[in-house]
XYZ file of C-alpha atoms in Angstrom:
450
model
C -16.414 -3.686 -7.721
C -16.930 -6.137 -4.896
C -14.557 -9.120 -4.735
C -17.354 -11.446 -5.922
C -17.449 -9.461 -9.187
C -13.701 -9.711 -9.903
C -13.122 -13.385 -9.048
C -10.706 -12.385 -6.261
C -13.064 -13.236 -3.386
C -10.801 -15.914 -1.906
C -7.648 -14.979 0.009
C -4.911 -12.985 -1.783
C -2.869 -13.369 -4.969
C 0.165 -15.499 -4.036
C 3.551 -14.729 -5.632
C 3.626 -18.061 -7.500
C 0.036 -17.976 -8.794
C -0.704 -17.190 -12.452
C -3.387 -14.718 -11.425
C -4.089 -10.976 -11.536
C -6.934 -8.483 -11.486
C -8.852 -9.526 -14.651
C -7.799 -7.390 -17.598
C -11.375 -6.400 -18.443
C -11.673 -4.512 -15.130
C -11.181 -0.817 -15.905
C -9.003 0.862 -13.278
C -9.209 4.291 -11.678
C -5.956 5.561 -13.297
C -7.170 4.414 -16.740
C -10.316 6.522 -16.326
C -8.341 9.534 -15.049
C -5.920 9.347 -18.004
C -8.936 9.774 -20.291
C -9.449 13.261 -18.842
C -5.821 14.366 -19.060
C -4.356 13.235 -15.746
C -0.755 12.119 -15.319
C -0.931 8.944 -13.236
C 1.835 7.711 -10.957
C 2.057 4.833 -8.520
C 4.558 4.422 -5.693
C 4.534 1.403 -3.371
C 2.818 -1.963 -3.120
C 0.900 -3.341 -6.128
C -0.247 -6.849 -5.107
C -2.768 -7.204 -7.944
C -0.807 -9.864 -9.818
C 2.075 -9.800 -12.309
C 2.327 -13.213 -13.973
C 1.886 -11.612 -17.427
C 3.235 -8.288 -18.631
C -0.340 -7.117 -19.236
C -1.000 -7.349 -15.473
C 1.750 -4.867 -14.542
C 0.849 -1.402 -13.151
C 2.168 0.356 -16.276
C -0.307 -1.676 -18.341
C -3.203 -0.950 -15.987
C -3.248 2.837 -16.253
C -0.126 4.136 -14.534
C 2.347 6.285 -16.492
C 5.057 5.393 -13.979
C 5.452 2.776 -11.258
C 8.050 2.533 -8.513
C 7.570 -0.112 -5.852
C 6.941 -3.777 -5.144
C 4.748 -6.327 -6.900
C 4.190 -8.723 -3.981
C 2.168 -8.390 -0.784
C 5.155 -8.034 1.542
C 8.947 -8.228 1.755
C 12.001 -6.915 3.574
C 11.822 -3.120 4.047
C 15.544 -2.679 3.390
C 16.634 -5.430 0.969
C 13.276 -5.727 -0.915
C 13.819 -9.476 -0.892
C 11.016 -11.988 -0.419
C 10.871 -15.772 -0.018
C 7.541 -17.399 -0.778
C 8.804 -20.770 0.426
C 12.259 -22.323 1.003
C 14.345 -21.876 -2.150
C 11.685 -19.754 -3.890
C 13.157 -16.312 -3.238
C 13.706 -13.159 -5.235
C 14.160 -9.415 -5.432
C 11.023 -7.286 -5.555
C 11.636 -3.610 -6.295
C 10.590 -2.183 -9.648
C 10.910 0.988 -11.642
C 8.223 0.780 -14.326
C 8.722 -2.682 -15.896
C 12.255 -3.482 -14.754
C 13.925 -4.490 -11.514
C 15.291 -1.359 -9.794
C 18.654 -2.840 -8.782
C 20.251 0.610 -8.693
C 17.890 1.573 -5.846
C 19.011 -1.369 -3.757
C 20.982 0.748 -1.316
C 19.506 -0.124 2.044
C 17.027 2.753 2.395
C 13.959 1.900 4.491
C 11.012 1.601 2.090
C 8.756 4.183 3.805
C 11.481 6.827 3.383
C 12.492 5.646 -0.101
C 8.894 5.837 -1.361
C 8.498 9.326 0.103
C 11.654 10.497 -1.701
C 10.223 9.125 -4.951
C 6.943 11.014 -4.383
C 8.886 14.230 -3.754
C 10.781 13.732 -7.052
C 7.538 13.176 -8.989
C 5.958 16.321 -7.528
C 9.101 18.382 -8.161
C 9.241 17.409 -11.847
C 5.520 17.734 -12.703
C 3.785 20.983 -13.681
C 1.355 21.764 -10.807
C -1.049 23.432 -13.249
C -1.630 20.077 -14.938
C -3.751 17.398 -13.224
C -1.971 14.561 -11.474
C -3.148 11.380 -9.752
C -0.626 9.943 -7.329
C -1.314 6.595 -5.653
C 1.056 5.896 -2.754
C 0.708 2.433 -1.221
C 3.183 2.371 1.656
C 4.416 -0.996 2.821
C 4.076 0.009 6.489
C 2.731 -1.214 8.843
C 2.759 -4.707 7.354
C 4.980 -7.498 8.625
C 7.948 -8.029 8.707
C 8.110 -5.506 11.565
C 11.132 -3.321 10.771
C 11.884 0.352 11.430
C 14.945 2.628 11.566
C 16.483 2.745 15.037
C 15.760 6.412 15.805
C 11.987 5.832 15.805
C 12.196 3.410 18.745
C 13.315 6.082 21.237
C 9.803 7.266 22.156
C 8.465 3.756 22.709
C 10.818 2.206 25.238
C 7.928 1.982 27.701
C 6.155 -0.594 25.497
C 7.115 -4.037 26.813
C 5.822 -6.111 23.927
C 8.612 -5.954 21.332
C 6.247 -6.411 18.385
C 4.033 -3.571 19.612
C 7.130 -1.378 20.093
C 8.315 -2.060 16.537
C 4.826 -1.407 15.205
C 4.704 1.963 16.994
C 8.109 2.890 15.533
C 6.954 1.958 12.019
C 3.821 4.062 12.442
C 5.827 7.065 13.691
C 7.939 6.853 10.515
C 4.766 6.562 8.402
C 3.253 9.635 10.104
C 6.395 11.578 9.267
C 6.148 10.379 5.639
C 2.554 11.639 5.311
C 3.707 14.994 6.672
C 6.599 15.112 4.186
C 4.269 14.370 1.260
C 1.950 17.172 2.432
C 4.893 19.586 2.715
C 5.964 18.648 -0.833
C 2.437 19.392 -2.121
C 2.724 22.841 -0.524
C 6.300 23.477 -1.646
C 5.670 22.678 -5.322
C 2.335 24.492 -5.628
C -0.237 21.654 -5.615
C -1.732 21.873 -2.163
C -4.552 24.396 -2.663
C -6.108 22.289 -5.400
C -5.364 18.847 -3.938
C -7.333 16.162 -2.184
C -5.418 13.805 0.097
C -7.187 10.525 0.871
C -5.677 8.320 3.545
C -7.164 4.873 3.737
C -6.264 1.403 5.005
C -7.116 -1.988 3.570
C -7.924 -4.027 6.692
C -7.758 -4.202 10.464
C -4.644 -4.954 12.499
C -2.927 -8.259 13.161
C -2.542 -8.613 16.973
C 0.110 -11.339 16.572
C 2.236 -8.802 14.632
C 1.952 -5.714 16.811
C -1.456 -4.498 15.631
C -4.451 -3.735 17.815
C -8.149 -3.452 16.991
C -9.266 -3.127 20.609
C -12.069 -2.770 21.579
C -13.273 -4.215 18.260
C -13.547 -7.954 17.833
C -11.300 -10.165 15.676
C -8.336 -9.358 13.472
C -7.101 -8.968 9.910
C -8.384 -11.755 7.686
C -11.725 -12.061 9.511
C -15.121 -10.478 8.883
C -15.470 -9.232 12.463
C -15.322 -5.442 12.773
C -11.680 -5.671 13.887
C -10.828 -7.120 10.486
C -12.898 -4.877 8.219
C -13.464 -1.531 9.920
C -10.533 0.668 8.951
C -9.691 4.255 9.809
C -9.197 6.878 7.152
C -9.369 10.594 6.512
C -9.795 13.037 3.659
C -7.854 16.306 3.891
C -8.312 19.153 1.432
C -8.833 22.905 1.200
C -11.697 21.956 -1.172
C -13.790 20.298 1.570
C -16.890 22.298 2.491
C -17.108 20.963 6.070
C -13.624 20.742 7.553
C -12.768 18.960 10.780
C -15.930 16.864 10.837
C -16.292 13.138 11.506
C -18.179 11.030 8.970
C -20.002 8.039 10.448
C -21.880 7.091 7.300
C -21.384 3.820 5.433
C -18.371 4.167 3.120
C -16.675 1.296 1.289
C -13.436 1.107 -0.685
C -15.419 0.534 -3.910
C -16.761 4.087 -3.530
C -13.438 5.773 -4.387
C -13.703 4.802 -8.071
C -16.958 6.662 -8.907
C -16.238 9.440 -6.390
C -12.850 10.393 -7.821
C -13.816 9.971 -11.486
C -16.822 12.249 -10.950
C -14.685 14.810 -9.095
C -12.196 14.781 -11.984
C -15.087 15.327 -14.434
C -14.470 11.950 -16.053
C -17.042 9.648 -17.608
C -18.321 6.442 -16.031
C -19.574 4.094 -18.748
C -23.217 3.246 -18.240
C -22.657 -0.437 -18.966
C -20.066 -0.856 -16.178
C -21.772 -2.614 -13.290
C -20.353 -0.709 -10.305
C -20.754 -1.611 -6.651
C -19.441 1.799 -5.520
C -21.235 5.120 -5.034
C -20.202 8.754 -5.403
C -19.774 9.745 -1.748
C -18.158 13.179 -2.189
C -21.136 15.087 -0.760
C -21.227 12.655 2.175
C -17.583 13.442 2.980
C -17.472 17.113 2.010
C -20.890 18.349 3.147
C -21.969 15.812 5.754
C -24.906 14.485 3.737
C -26.333 10.989 4.138
C -24.450 8.277 2.274
C -26.187 6.941 -0.846
C -25.040 3.499 0.345
C -27.410 1.392 2.480
C -25.499 -1.875 2.438
C -22.016 -3.359 2.147
C -21.312 -6.876 0.991
C -18.208 -7.593 3.058
C -17.615 -10.807 1.090
C -18.814 -14.247 0.088
C -15.952 -16.746 -0.034
C -17.147 -20.122 -1.361
C -13.695 -21.738 -1.021
C -12.861 -20.828 2.599
C -12.987 -23.729 5.090
C -16.650 -24.644 5.464
C -18.244 -24.456 8.901
C -18.792 -28.065 10.007
C -22.239 -27.401 11.424
C -23.441 -25.126 8.658
C -26.508 -26.119 6.670
C -29.361 -24.918 4.488
C -31.709 -25.643 7.419
C -29.758 -23.258 9.685
C -30.159 -20.668 6.906
C -33.939 -21.194 6.717
C -33.561 -22.847 3.310
C -32.392 -19.481 1.907
C -28.625 -19.825 2.380
C -26.114 -22.553 3.238
C -24.601 -21.284 6.494
C -21.476 -23.433 6.013
C -20.253 -20.750 3.566
C -18.171 -17.896 4.940
C -19.883 -14.571 4.263
C -20.769 -11.235 5.852
C -23.133 -8.445 4.892
C -24.112 -5.096 6.401
C -27.544 -3.529 5.766
C -28.180 -0.217 7.535
C -27.521 -0.934 11.234
C -27.576 -4.713 10.862
C -24.636 -7.013 10.189
C -24.935 -10.720 9.486
C -22.097 -13.261 9.450
C -22.321 -16.892 8.330
C -19.974 -19.846 8.201
C -16.534 -19.748 9.741
C -15.876 -16.042 10.448
C -12.297 -16.526 11.648
C -10.373 -15.643 14.821
C -12.899 -13.884 17.022
C -11.239 -12.790 20.267
C -11.209 -9.284 21.681
C -7.497 -8.626 22.160
C -6.456 -5.687 24.373
C -3.220 -3.926 23.402
C -0.222 -5.403 25.171
C -2.038 -8.730 25.545
C 0.822 -10.447 23.756
C 3.996 -10.542 25.830
C 7.360 -11.460 24.317
C 6.744 -15.030 25.460
C 3.570 -15.270 23.393
C -0.123 -14.626 24.047
C -0.820 -13.800 27.659
C -4.156 -15.441 28.280
C -4.825 -13.355 31.388
C -5.564 -10.380 29.134
C -7.088 -12.238 26.235
C -10.820 -12.821 26.266
C -11.364 -16.362 25.059
C -14.431 -16.808 22.928
C -16.190 -20.048 23.757
C -17.751 -21.306 20.543
C -21.348 -22.101 21.263
C -21.872 -25.538 19.768
C -22.838 -25.572 16.150
C -23.270 -21.836 15.663
C -23.007 -20.625 12.032
C -25.142 -17.455 11.979
C -24.598 -14.215 13.899
C -26.588 -10.971 13.809
C -25.493 -7.687 15.358
C -26.784 -4.129 15.520
C -23.432 -2.513 14.712
C -24.570 1.038 15.513
C -25.624 0.055 19.031
C -23.003 -2.664 19.466
C -19.883 -2.016 17.340
C -17.957 -4.490 19.507
C -20.181 -7.405 18.429
C -20.833 -8.632 21.948
C -24.599 -9.221 21.727
C -25.688 -11.745 19.097
C -29.312 -11.011 18.130
C -29.880 -13.804 15.588
C -32.263 -15.780 17.839
C -34.228 -12.652 18.788
C -34.763 -11.328 15.255
C -35.229 -14.304 12.878
C -37.063 -12.113 10.349
C -34.070 -9.777 10.064
C -31.805 -12.812 9.653
C -34.005 -14.089 6.816
C -34.040 -10.703 5.097
C -30.231 -10.437 5.195
C -29.836 -14.038 4.031
C -32.036 -13.181 1.036
C -29.802 -10.190 0.253
C -26.749 -12.475 0.448
C -28.421 -14.937 -1.885
C -29.256 -12.161 -4.388
C -25.642 -10.933 -4.362
C -24.398 -14.491 -4.794
C -26.406 -14.890 -8.019
C -24.254 -12.130 -9.547
C -20.914 -13.631 -8.396
C -18.291 -14.691 -10.937
C -16.245 -17.888 -10.420
C -13.321 -17.697 -8.006
C -9.897 -17.220 -9.615
C -7.419 -19.099 -7.416
C -5.108 -21.127 -9.676
C -2.467 -23.572 -8.392
C 1.219 -22.613 -8.143
C 3.155 -22.363 -11.387
C 6.759 -23.650 -11.037
C 7.849 -21.217 -13.800
C 7.252 -18.359 -11.350
C 10.479 -19.184 -9.461
C 12.699 -16.056 -9.494
C 15.710 -18.318 -10.153
C 14.339 -18.701 -13.692
C 13.970 -14.923 -14.011
C 17.368 -13.475 -13.062
C 16.623 -13.620 -9.333
C 13.676 -11.242 -9.638
C 9.957 -11.702 -9.014
C 8.314 -10.712 -12.283
C 6.166 -11.761 -15.249
C 6.884 -15.326 -16.302
C 3.953 -16.322 -18.492
C 4.891 -16.053 -22.182
C 2.378 -15.436 -24.953
C 3.878 -18.121 -27.218
C 3.341 -20.755 -24.501
C -0.313 -19.821 -24.367
C -0.417 -20.161 -28.149
C 1.156 -23.637 -28.041
C -1.505 -24.719 -25.590
C -4.260 -23.380 -27.779
C -2.741 -25.212 -30.781
C -2.948 -28.466 -28.865
C -6.670 -28.031 -28.390
C -8.538 -30.414 -30.655
C -10.184 -29.046 -33.739
C -8.408 -25.702 -33.699
C -9.287 -23.577 -36.673
C -5.990 -22.777 -38.471
C -7.340 -19.547 -39.897
C -7.970 -18.343 -36.316
C -4.322 -19.001 -35.473
C -3.170 -16.957 -38.465
C -5.260 -14.061 -37.253
C -3.842 -14.495 -33.769
C -0.271 -14.300 -35.108
C -1.103 -11.079 -36.894
C -2.598 -9.674 -33.701
C 0.501 -10.685 -31.703
């Protein structure tokens, strides 16, 4: 499902927020368990944990080993959200994995865990393994030996990033070797996918694409990926069709011969034939996002959106070759690699984007101009109107944003020094009791259910 259909269309889930992927959203591992798969997760969760019901083991995974937050130290697995709000963040299933706190770099530690899972499972029985490596997210840390090949890179952040990626490459190789060693490989599909573009301030590079992580420019949303499998019909081919992360859910459930409930409103498509046989994608559009809370563009208006859409709102949509952005699309420079020296951004290499006064709508032909250099919104007003109408239609189906304020009870100090579920069922019950006119019989039933 698109973000607008989960309520998570604004920013990310913060460690101190009482928020998680809504419990009525069926997950991929839940659907695969229905058809006999063992399901295992290793790595970064970042879908919320304020209640026990939000934890990976409650959302379809038989086992979980990894972190609950969006980032943390690669060696100590420690994370501070703000001064004095700090805690440990490494889990085995539902408990802090203190016994694993032995200074192993997370990329290598997660790979070892994957190898153990594969060694102990029967390769004749189906298995779904989701590995969400922490790399190459900040903080930029890597074991010393991986720096040797990158001494020629002057920018220290870029050098660290390259070292982290070299270690990640080795990890992917080691997982593949384990699949071969334990007898899975011939009947496996390996999907490698990223969640967003790079962060130039932290060693990343999207050059020659525009913008960075956290923006709706191509540099923020166009990610590389590959599918590797002996089961592919066309091997070694490049797929340039429209593919979106929401497509993995129906694609993998269908491949596993699972059932997709007819009443689930999906935004994804089954794209297996697109990837495996080179057929056209069933997808003609991608709603990149509509974020009604993001800082409004000062000059945005309904008039600028032809009375169809308020262009103050941050949004982006792709339809066939066309891409439309409205509102405040975020940092929009083209940043060549090495543009940031150790002393900070080197403006000689950084193309400054001069904001044309009052602009809140952009239109690009992404096939012809993937670098988003030629804005066509003035030349093709009819296309702009058509895409604004599509945005408006999508927006009618949006659910309210879930972005609650911080909860002081989330402080790890109150939880044995660990980031973990803090919201107790009985507290929720007390609150509901306070509500005026509560039906006592309902409460009795609730107690029974608890």
